[in-house]
Coordinates of C-alpha atoms in Angstrom, one line a residue:
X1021 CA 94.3 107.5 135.2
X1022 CA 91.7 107.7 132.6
X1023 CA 92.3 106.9 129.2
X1024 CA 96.0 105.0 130.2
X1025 CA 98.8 106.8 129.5
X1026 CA 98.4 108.8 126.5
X1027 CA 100.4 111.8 125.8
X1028 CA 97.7 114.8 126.0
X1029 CA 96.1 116.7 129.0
X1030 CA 93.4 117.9 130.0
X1031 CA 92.7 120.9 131.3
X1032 CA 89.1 122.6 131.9
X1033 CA 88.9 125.8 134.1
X1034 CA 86.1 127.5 134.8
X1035 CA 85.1 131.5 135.0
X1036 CA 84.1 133.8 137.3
X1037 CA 80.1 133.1 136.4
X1038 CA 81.1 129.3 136.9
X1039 CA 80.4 128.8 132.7
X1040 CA 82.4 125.8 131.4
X1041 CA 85.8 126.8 129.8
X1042 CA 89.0 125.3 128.4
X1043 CA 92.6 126.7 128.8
X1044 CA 95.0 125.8 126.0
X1045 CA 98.5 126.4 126.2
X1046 CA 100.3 127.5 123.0
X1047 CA 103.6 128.9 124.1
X1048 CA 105.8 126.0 124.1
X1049 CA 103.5 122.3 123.4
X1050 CA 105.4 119.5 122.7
X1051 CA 105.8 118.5 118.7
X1052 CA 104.5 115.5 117.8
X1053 CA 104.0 113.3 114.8
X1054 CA 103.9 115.2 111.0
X1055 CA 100.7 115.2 109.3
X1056 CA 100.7 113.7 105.5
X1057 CA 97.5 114.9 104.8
X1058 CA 93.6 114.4 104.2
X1059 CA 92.0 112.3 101.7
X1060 CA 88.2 110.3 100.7
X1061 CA 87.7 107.4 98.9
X1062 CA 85.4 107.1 95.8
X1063 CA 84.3 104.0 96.0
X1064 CA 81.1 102.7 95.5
X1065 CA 79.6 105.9 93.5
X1066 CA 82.5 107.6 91.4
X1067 CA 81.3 105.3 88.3
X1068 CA 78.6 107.5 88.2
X1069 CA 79.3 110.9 88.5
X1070 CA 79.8 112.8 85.2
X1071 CA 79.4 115.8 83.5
X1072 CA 78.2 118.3 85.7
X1073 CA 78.1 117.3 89.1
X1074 CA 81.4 115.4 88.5
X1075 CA 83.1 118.9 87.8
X1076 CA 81.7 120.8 90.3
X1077 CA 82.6 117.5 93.1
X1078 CA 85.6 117.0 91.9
X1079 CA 86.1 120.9 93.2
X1080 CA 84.5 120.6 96.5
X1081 CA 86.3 117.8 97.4
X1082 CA 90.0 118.2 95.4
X1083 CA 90.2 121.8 94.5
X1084 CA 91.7 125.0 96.3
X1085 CA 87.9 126.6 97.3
X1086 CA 87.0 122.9 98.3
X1087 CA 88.3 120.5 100.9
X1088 CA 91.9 120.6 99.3
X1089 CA 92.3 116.8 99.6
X1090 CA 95.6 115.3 98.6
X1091 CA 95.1 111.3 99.0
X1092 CA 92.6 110.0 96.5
X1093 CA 91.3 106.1 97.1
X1094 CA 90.6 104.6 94.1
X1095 CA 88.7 101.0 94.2
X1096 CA 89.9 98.8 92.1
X1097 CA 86.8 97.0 91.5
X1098 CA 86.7 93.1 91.5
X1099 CA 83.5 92.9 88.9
X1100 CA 80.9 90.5 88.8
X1101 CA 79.7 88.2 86.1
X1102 CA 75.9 88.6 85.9
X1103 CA 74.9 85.5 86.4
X1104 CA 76.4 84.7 89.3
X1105 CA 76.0 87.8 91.3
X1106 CA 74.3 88.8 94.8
X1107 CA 74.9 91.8 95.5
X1108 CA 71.3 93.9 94.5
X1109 CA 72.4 97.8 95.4
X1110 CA 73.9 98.9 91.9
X1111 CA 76.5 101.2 93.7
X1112 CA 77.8 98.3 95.3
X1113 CA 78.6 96.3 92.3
X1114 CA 81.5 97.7 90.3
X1115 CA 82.8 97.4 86.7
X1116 CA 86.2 95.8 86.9
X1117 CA 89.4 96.6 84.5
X1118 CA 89.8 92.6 83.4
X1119 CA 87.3 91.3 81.2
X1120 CA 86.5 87.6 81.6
X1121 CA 85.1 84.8 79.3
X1122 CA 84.2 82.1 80.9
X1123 CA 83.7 79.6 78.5
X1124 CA 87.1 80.4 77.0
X1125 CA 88.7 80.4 80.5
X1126 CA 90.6 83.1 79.7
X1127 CA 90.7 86.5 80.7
X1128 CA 92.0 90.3 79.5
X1129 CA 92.8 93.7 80.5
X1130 CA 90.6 96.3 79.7
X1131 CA 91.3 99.6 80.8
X1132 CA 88.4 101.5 78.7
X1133 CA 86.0 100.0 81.7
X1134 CA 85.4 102.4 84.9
X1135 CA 85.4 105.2 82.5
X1136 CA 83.3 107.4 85.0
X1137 CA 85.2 106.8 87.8
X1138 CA 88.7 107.2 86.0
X1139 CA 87.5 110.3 84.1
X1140 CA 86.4 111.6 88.1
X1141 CA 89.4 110.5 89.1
X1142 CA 91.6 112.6 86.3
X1143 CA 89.0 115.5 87.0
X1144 CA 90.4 115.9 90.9
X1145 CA 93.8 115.0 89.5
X1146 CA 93.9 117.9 87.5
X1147 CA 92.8 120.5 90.4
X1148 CA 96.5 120.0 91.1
X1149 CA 96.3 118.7 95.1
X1150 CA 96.4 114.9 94.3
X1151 CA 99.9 113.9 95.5
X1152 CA 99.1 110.7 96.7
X1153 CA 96.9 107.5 95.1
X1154 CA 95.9 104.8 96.5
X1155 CA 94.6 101.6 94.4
X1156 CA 93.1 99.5 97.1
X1157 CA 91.0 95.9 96.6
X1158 CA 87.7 95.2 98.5
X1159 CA 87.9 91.4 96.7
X1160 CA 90.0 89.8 94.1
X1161 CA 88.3 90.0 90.4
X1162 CA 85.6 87.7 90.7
X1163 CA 87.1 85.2 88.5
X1164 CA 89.9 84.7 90.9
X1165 CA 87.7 84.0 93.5
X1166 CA 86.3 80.4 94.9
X1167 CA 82.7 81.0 94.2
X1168 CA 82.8 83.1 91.4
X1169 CA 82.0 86.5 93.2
X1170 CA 83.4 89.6 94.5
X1171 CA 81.4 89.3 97.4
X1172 CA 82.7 86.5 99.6
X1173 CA 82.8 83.2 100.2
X1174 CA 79.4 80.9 100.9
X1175 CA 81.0 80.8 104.1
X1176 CA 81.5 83.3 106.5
X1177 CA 85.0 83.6 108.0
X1178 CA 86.2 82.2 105.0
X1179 CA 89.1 83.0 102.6
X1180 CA 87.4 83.7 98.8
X1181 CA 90.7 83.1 96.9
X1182 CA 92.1 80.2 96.6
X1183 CA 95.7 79.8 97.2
X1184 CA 96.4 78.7 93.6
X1185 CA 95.2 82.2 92.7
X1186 CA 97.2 84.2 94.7
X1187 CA 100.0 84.7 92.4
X1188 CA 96.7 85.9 89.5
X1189 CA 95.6 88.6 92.1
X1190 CA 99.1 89.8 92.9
X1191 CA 99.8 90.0 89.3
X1192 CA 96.7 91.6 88.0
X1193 CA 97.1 94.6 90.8
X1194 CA 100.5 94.8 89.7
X1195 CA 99.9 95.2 86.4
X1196 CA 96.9 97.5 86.9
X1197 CA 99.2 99.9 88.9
X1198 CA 101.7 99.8 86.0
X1199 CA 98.9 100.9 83.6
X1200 CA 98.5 103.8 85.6
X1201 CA 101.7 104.9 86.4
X1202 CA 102.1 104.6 82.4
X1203 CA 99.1 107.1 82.0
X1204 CA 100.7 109.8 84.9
X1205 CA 98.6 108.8 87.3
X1206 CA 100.6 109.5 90.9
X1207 CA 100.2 106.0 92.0
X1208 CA 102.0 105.4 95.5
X1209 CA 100.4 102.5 97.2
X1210 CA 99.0 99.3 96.1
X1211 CA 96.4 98.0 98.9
X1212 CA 95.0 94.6 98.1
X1213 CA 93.2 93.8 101.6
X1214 CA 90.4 95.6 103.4
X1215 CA 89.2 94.8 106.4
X1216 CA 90.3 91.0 106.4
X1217 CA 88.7 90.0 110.2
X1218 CA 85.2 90.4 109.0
X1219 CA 83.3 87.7 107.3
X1220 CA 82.9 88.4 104.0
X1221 CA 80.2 86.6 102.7
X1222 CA 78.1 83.8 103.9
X1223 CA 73.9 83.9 103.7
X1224 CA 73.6 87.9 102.9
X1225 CA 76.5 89.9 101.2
X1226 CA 75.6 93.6 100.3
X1227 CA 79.0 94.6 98.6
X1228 CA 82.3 93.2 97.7
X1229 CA 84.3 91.6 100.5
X1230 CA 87.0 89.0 101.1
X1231 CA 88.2 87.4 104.4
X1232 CA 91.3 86.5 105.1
X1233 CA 92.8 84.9 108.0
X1234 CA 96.3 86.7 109.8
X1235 CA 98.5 83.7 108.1
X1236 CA 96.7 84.2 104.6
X1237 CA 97.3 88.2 105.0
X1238 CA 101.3 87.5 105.6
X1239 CA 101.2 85.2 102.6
X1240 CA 100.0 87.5 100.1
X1241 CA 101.3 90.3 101.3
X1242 CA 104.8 88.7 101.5
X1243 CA 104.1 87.7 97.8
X1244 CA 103.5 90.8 96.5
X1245 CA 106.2 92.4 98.4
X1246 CA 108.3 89.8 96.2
X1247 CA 106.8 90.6 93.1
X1248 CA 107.1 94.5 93.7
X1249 CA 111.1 93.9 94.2
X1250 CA 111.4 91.2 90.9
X1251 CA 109.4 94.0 88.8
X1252 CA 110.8 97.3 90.5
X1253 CA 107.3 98.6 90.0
X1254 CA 107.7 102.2 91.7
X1255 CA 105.1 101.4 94.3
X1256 CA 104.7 100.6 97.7
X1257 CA 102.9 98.6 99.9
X1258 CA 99.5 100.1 102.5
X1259 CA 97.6 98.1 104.6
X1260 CA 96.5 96.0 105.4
X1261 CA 93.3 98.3 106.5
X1262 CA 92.4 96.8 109.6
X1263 CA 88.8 97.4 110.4
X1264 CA 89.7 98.1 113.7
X1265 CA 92.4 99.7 116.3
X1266 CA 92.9 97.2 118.3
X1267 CA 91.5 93.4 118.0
X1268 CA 93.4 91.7 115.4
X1269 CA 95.0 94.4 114.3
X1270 CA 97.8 93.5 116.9
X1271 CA 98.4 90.4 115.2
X1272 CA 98.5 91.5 111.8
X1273 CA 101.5 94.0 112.2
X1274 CA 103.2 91.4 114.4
X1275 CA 103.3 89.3 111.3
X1276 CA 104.0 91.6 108.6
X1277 CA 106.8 93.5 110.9
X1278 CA 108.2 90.5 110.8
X1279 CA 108.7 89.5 107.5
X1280 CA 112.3 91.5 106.0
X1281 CA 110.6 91.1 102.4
X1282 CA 107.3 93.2 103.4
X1283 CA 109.6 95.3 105.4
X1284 CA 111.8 96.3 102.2
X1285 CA 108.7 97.8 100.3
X1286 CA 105.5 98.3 103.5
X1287 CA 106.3 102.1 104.9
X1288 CA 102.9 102.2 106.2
X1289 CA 100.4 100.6 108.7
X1290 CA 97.3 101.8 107.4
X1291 CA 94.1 100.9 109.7
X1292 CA 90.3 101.9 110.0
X1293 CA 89.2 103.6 113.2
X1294 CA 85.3 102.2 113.3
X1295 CA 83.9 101.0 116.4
X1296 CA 85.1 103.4 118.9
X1297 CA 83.8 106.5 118.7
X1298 CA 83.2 107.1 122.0
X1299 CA 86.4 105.7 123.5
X1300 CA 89.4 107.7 123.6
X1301 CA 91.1 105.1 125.8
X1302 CA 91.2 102.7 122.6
X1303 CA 92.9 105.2 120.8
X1304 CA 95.5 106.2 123.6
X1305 CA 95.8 102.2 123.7
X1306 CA 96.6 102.3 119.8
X1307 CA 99.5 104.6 120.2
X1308 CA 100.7 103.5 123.3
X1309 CA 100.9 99.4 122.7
X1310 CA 100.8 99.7 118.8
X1311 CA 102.2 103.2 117.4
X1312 CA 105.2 103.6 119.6
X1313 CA 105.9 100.3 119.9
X1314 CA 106.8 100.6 115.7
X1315 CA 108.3 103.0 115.2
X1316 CA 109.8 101.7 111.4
X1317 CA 105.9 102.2 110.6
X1318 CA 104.5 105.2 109.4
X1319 CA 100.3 104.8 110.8
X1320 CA 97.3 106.2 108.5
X1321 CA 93.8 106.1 109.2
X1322 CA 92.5 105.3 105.9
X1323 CA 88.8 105.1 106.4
X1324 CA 85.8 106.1 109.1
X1325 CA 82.4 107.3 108.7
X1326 CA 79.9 106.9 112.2
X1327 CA 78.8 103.8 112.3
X1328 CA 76.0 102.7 112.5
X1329 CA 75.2 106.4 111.6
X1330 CA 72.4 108.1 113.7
X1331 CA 73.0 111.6 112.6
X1332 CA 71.3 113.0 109.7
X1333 CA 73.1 114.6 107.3
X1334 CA 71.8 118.1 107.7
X1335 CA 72.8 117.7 111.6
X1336 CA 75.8 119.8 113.2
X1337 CA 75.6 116.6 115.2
X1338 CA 77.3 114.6 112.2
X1339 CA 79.8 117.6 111.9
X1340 CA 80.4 117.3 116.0
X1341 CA 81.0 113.7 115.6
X1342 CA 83.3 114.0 113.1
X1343 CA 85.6 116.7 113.9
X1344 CA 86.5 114.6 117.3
X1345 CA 87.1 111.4 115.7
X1346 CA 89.7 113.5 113.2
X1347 CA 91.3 114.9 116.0
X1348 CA 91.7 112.3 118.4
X1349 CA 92.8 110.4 115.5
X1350 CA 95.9 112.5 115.3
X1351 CA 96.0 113.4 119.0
X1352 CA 95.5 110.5 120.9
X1353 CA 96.3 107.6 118.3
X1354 CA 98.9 109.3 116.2
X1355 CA 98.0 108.6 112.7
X1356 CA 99.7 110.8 110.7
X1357 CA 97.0 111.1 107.5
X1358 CA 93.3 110.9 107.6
X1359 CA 90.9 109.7 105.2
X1360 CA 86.8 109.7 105.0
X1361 CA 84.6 107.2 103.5
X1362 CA 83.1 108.0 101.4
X1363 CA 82.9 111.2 99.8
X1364 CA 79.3 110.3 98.7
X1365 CA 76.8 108.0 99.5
X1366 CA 72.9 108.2 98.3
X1367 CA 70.5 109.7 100.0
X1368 CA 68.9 107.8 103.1
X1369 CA 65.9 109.2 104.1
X1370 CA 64.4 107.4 107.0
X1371 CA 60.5 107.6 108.5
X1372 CA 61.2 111.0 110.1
X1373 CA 62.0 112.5 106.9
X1374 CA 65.5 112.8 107.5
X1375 CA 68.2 111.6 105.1
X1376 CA 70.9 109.4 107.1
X1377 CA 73.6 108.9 104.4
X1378 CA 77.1 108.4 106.0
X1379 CA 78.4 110.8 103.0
X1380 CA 80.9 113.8 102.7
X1381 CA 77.8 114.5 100.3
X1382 CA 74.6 112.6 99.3
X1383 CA 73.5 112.4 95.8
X1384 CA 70.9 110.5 94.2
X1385 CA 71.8 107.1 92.2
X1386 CA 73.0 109.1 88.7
X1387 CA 73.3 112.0 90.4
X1388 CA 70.4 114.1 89.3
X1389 CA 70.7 115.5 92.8
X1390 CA 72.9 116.0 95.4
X1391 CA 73.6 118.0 98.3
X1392 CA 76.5 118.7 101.1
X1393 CA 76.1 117.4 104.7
X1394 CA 77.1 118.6 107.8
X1395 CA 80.0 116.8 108.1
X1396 CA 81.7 118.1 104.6
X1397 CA 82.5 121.3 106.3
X1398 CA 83.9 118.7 109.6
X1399 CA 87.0 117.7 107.3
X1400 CA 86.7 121.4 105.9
X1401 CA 87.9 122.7 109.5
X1402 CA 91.0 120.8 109.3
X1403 CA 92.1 120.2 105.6
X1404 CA 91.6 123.9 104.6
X1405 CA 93.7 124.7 107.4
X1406 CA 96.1 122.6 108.2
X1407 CA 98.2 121.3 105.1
X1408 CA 100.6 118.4 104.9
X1409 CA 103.8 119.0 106.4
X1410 CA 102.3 120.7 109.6
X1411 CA 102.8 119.1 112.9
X1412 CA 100.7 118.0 115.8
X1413 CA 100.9 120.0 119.2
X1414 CA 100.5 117.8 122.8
X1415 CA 98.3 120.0 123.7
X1416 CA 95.3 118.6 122.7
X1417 CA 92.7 118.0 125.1
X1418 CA 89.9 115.8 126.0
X1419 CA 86.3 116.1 127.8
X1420 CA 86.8 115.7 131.8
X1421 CA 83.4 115.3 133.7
X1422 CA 81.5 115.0 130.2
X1423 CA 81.2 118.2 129.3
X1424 CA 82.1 117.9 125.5
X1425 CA 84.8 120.1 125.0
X1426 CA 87.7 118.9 122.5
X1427 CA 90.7 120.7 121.3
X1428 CA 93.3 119.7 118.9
X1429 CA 96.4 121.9 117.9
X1430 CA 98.6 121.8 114.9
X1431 CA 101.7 124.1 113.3
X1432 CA 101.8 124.8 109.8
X1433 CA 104.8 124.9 107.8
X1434 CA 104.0 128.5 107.4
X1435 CA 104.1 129.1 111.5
X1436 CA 100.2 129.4 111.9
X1437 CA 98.9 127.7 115.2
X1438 CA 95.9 126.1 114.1
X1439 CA 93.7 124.9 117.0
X1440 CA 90.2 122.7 116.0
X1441 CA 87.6 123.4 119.1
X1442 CA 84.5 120.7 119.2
X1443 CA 82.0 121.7 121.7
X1444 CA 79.3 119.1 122.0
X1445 CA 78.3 121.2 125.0
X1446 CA 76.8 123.8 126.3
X1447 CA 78.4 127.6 125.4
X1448 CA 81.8 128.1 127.0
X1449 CA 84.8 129.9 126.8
X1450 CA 88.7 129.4 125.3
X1451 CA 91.5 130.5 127.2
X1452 CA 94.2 130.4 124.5
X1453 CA 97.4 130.8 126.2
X1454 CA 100.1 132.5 123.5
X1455 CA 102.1 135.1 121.9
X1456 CA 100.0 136.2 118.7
X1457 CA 99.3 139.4 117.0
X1458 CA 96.5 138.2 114.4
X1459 CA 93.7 135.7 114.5
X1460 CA 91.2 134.2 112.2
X1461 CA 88.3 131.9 113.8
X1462 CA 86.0 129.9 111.4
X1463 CA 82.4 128.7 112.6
X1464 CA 80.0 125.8 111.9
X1465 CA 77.2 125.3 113.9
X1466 CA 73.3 124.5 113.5
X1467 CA 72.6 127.9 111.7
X1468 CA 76.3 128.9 110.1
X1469 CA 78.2 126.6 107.8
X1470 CA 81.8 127.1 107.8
X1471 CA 81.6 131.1 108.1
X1472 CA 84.3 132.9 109.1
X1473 CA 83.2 135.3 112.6
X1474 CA 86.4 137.1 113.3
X1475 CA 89.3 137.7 111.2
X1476 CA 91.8 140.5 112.9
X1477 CA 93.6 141.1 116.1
X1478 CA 94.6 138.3 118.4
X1479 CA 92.6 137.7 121.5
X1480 CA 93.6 135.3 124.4
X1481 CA 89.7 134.6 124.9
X1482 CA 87.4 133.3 122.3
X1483 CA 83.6 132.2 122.9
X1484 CA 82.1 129.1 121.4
X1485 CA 78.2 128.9 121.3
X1486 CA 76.8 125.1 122.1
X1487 CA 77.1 122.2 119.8
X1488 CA 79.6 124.1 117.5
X1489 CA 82.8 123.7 115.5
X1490 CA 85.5 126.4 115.4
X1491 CA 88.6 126.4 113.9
X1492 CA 91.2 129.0 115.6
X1493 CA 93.8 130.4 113.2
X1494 CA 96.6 132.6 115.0
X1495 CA 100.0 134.1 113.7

């Protein structure tokens, strides 16, 4: 059986004129996991979005006529001392909340630093969606680290913080957290590891990074999980943002479900869903050997773009691309939240012209400029729609024979069906199999950008041109 054993069907039909079409049964599908919401991260550019293009941002991606998000990533930077630094892109360096003197040795908490970003932050905050932040740690603070830099080690594959310092990074996230909370900040999570399996450093670095072996992730997450519990800081543990589904990713929640003092304050696996965009059987795999197998976890997807990204931003391609991976996400893997990176990136423009940012948006470096891609109105199709507390149908299906029809149902708390069609085929035709009296359907495609083509009485059969995105609203 393709794609193992995973709990969806497939189910193409075709019509009379032998046109492609997809039958999708809504009168009794099978409940699944609840969704917790949407959510981007603004790292790597939030420090320098203000005035302006910071309000009207902070609206398309946080407020009611934007995107709606309610989980807001917030990096909390690991600095860099300027004479010991190798990472050249400025919107990979970050300003950190600790200010260091090294001759003194000694350091000190500064929390007038990342004004922009925390002003951004407070900005999307206010729009009054934000129930959920996350303070996550690409590196340690530089000075914690063995060579000096939030980057990695010299090495690659190698661990930049020392064991001596563990105790320093736990405490200074901790305390950081605590700060916020203080200023009413909704803090919930604490993440201090991303992506720990990749190397992290070594003869090129391009942004902050730290490796860390499965043993050194138990360790420090077993400390902190300590420290949380001596302290009663009101926050849990999220990670530990596995860079991939499967991989290591089997080892790390091996580990960490086993240790009782994680377990106490660690509600959530949260992983990263790169490197298989094209493979729904890795994601059936996920839930099947991984998901189900715990069920004392609750499972987020915390961050994908496409990558390496080959669709340019003004594409219905990136949109197409997108839209699948959020709904096989929830479908097939069973995540219950879902999270972009990033929100923006700067513009990319390649020889053909074309820029090939991996963005929500694309802005220049201060933000003189910027501009929405394709894929914006992607996460549009399900975050406008489908709000936390809904619920994911079975019903979801996947292409059979290649021909590029997705579907992915969900029930609001409201009792809309809300059904997300990607077609990254030719036209064809829904069968949508239900007892409804009104129906709204929502279109993106090459030409149309989130525009709403019907909006009235239900109809069983809906037609979706080529290479488009529709979102199916029925009550």
């Amino acid at each position: 059986m393709p794609y193992g054993t995973a709990d969806f069907k497939r189910m193409p039909i075709w019509t009379d004129n032998g046109s492609k079409a997809m039958k999708i049964n809504l009168r009794s599908p099978k409940k699944m996991q609840t969704v917790r919401g949407f959510g981007t991260s603004s790292c790597w550019w939030s420090q320098y979005c203000g005035g302006k293009a910071a309000n009207e941002i902070s609206e398309l991606l946080y407020g009611k006529d934007g995107l709606g998000l309610n989980i807001y990533r917030y990096n909390v930077g690991g600095g860099f001392d300027p004479d010991n630094n190798r990472v050249e892109n400025i919107w990979r360096r970050t300003e950190s909340l600790y200010d260091f003197d090294k001759a003194k040795e000694t350091g000190k908490y500064n929390f007038g630093n990342d004004r922009t970003a925390r002003e951004f932050m407070r900005l999307c905050l206010e729009k009054g969606s934000v129930d959920t932040v996350i303070l996550f740690a690409n590196s340690p603070h530089w000075s914690q680290t063995s060579t000096g830099q939030s980057s990695g080690s010299l090495l690659p594959h190698t661990c930049n913080l020392p064991k001596m310092n563990y105790k320093k990074f736990v405490n200074y996230m901790l305390d950081i957290a605590e700060e916020f909370i203080s200023e009413g900040i909704p803090v919930k999570y604490i993440s201090p590891i991303n992506e720990p399996q990749w190397q992290w450093g070594g003869a090129s670095v391009w942004q902050e990074g730290c490796h860390y072996e499965c043993e050194e992730v138990l360790e420090i997450f077993h400390l902190f999980a300590k420290e949380i519990i001596k302290r009663g800081t009101p926050v849990l543990l999220y990670g530990p943002e596995s860079g991939e589904m499967l991989g290591e990713t089997r080892r790390y929640i091996k580990v960490l479900s086993g240790d009782e003092t994680i377990k106490k304050v660690m509600p959530v696996f949260a992983y990263h869903s790169y490197h298989s965009d094209n493979s729904p059987e890795t994601r059936a795999i996920f839930k099947n050997e991984i998901v189900k197998a715990h069920p004392e976890y609750r499972f987020d997807m915390s961050e994908w773009c496409e990558l390496p990204n080959k669709s340019p931003t003004d594409s219905v391609k990136a949109a197409l691309i997108t839209a699948r991976i959020i709904g096989q996400d929830f479908a097939l893997a069973g995540c219950e939240s879902w999270t972009s990176w990033v929100a923006v990136n700067q513009y990319s423009v390649k020889e053909d012209g074309k820029d090939y940012s991996d963005g929500l948006l694309t802005a220049t470096n201060y933000f003189s400029e910027y501009k929405i891609a394709k894929r914006y109105y992607a996460l549009a199709h399900y975050s406008k729609f489908i709000p936390a507390g809904s619920v994911c149908l079975d019903n979801s299906t996947v292409p059979e024979n290649e021909n590029g029809l997705n579907a992915f149902s969900f029930l609001t708390p409201d009792g809309k069906t809300v059904t997300v069609i990607v077609n990254e085929g030719e036209r064809t035709e829904i069968s949508l199999d239900g007892d409804f009296s009104k129906m709204q359907v929502v279109l993106t495609t090459d030409e149309k950008q989130f525009e709403t083509v019907c909006d009235g009485e239900y109809k069983s059969k809906v037609d979706i041109p080529k290479n488009s995105l529709a979102t199916i609203i029925m009550k």
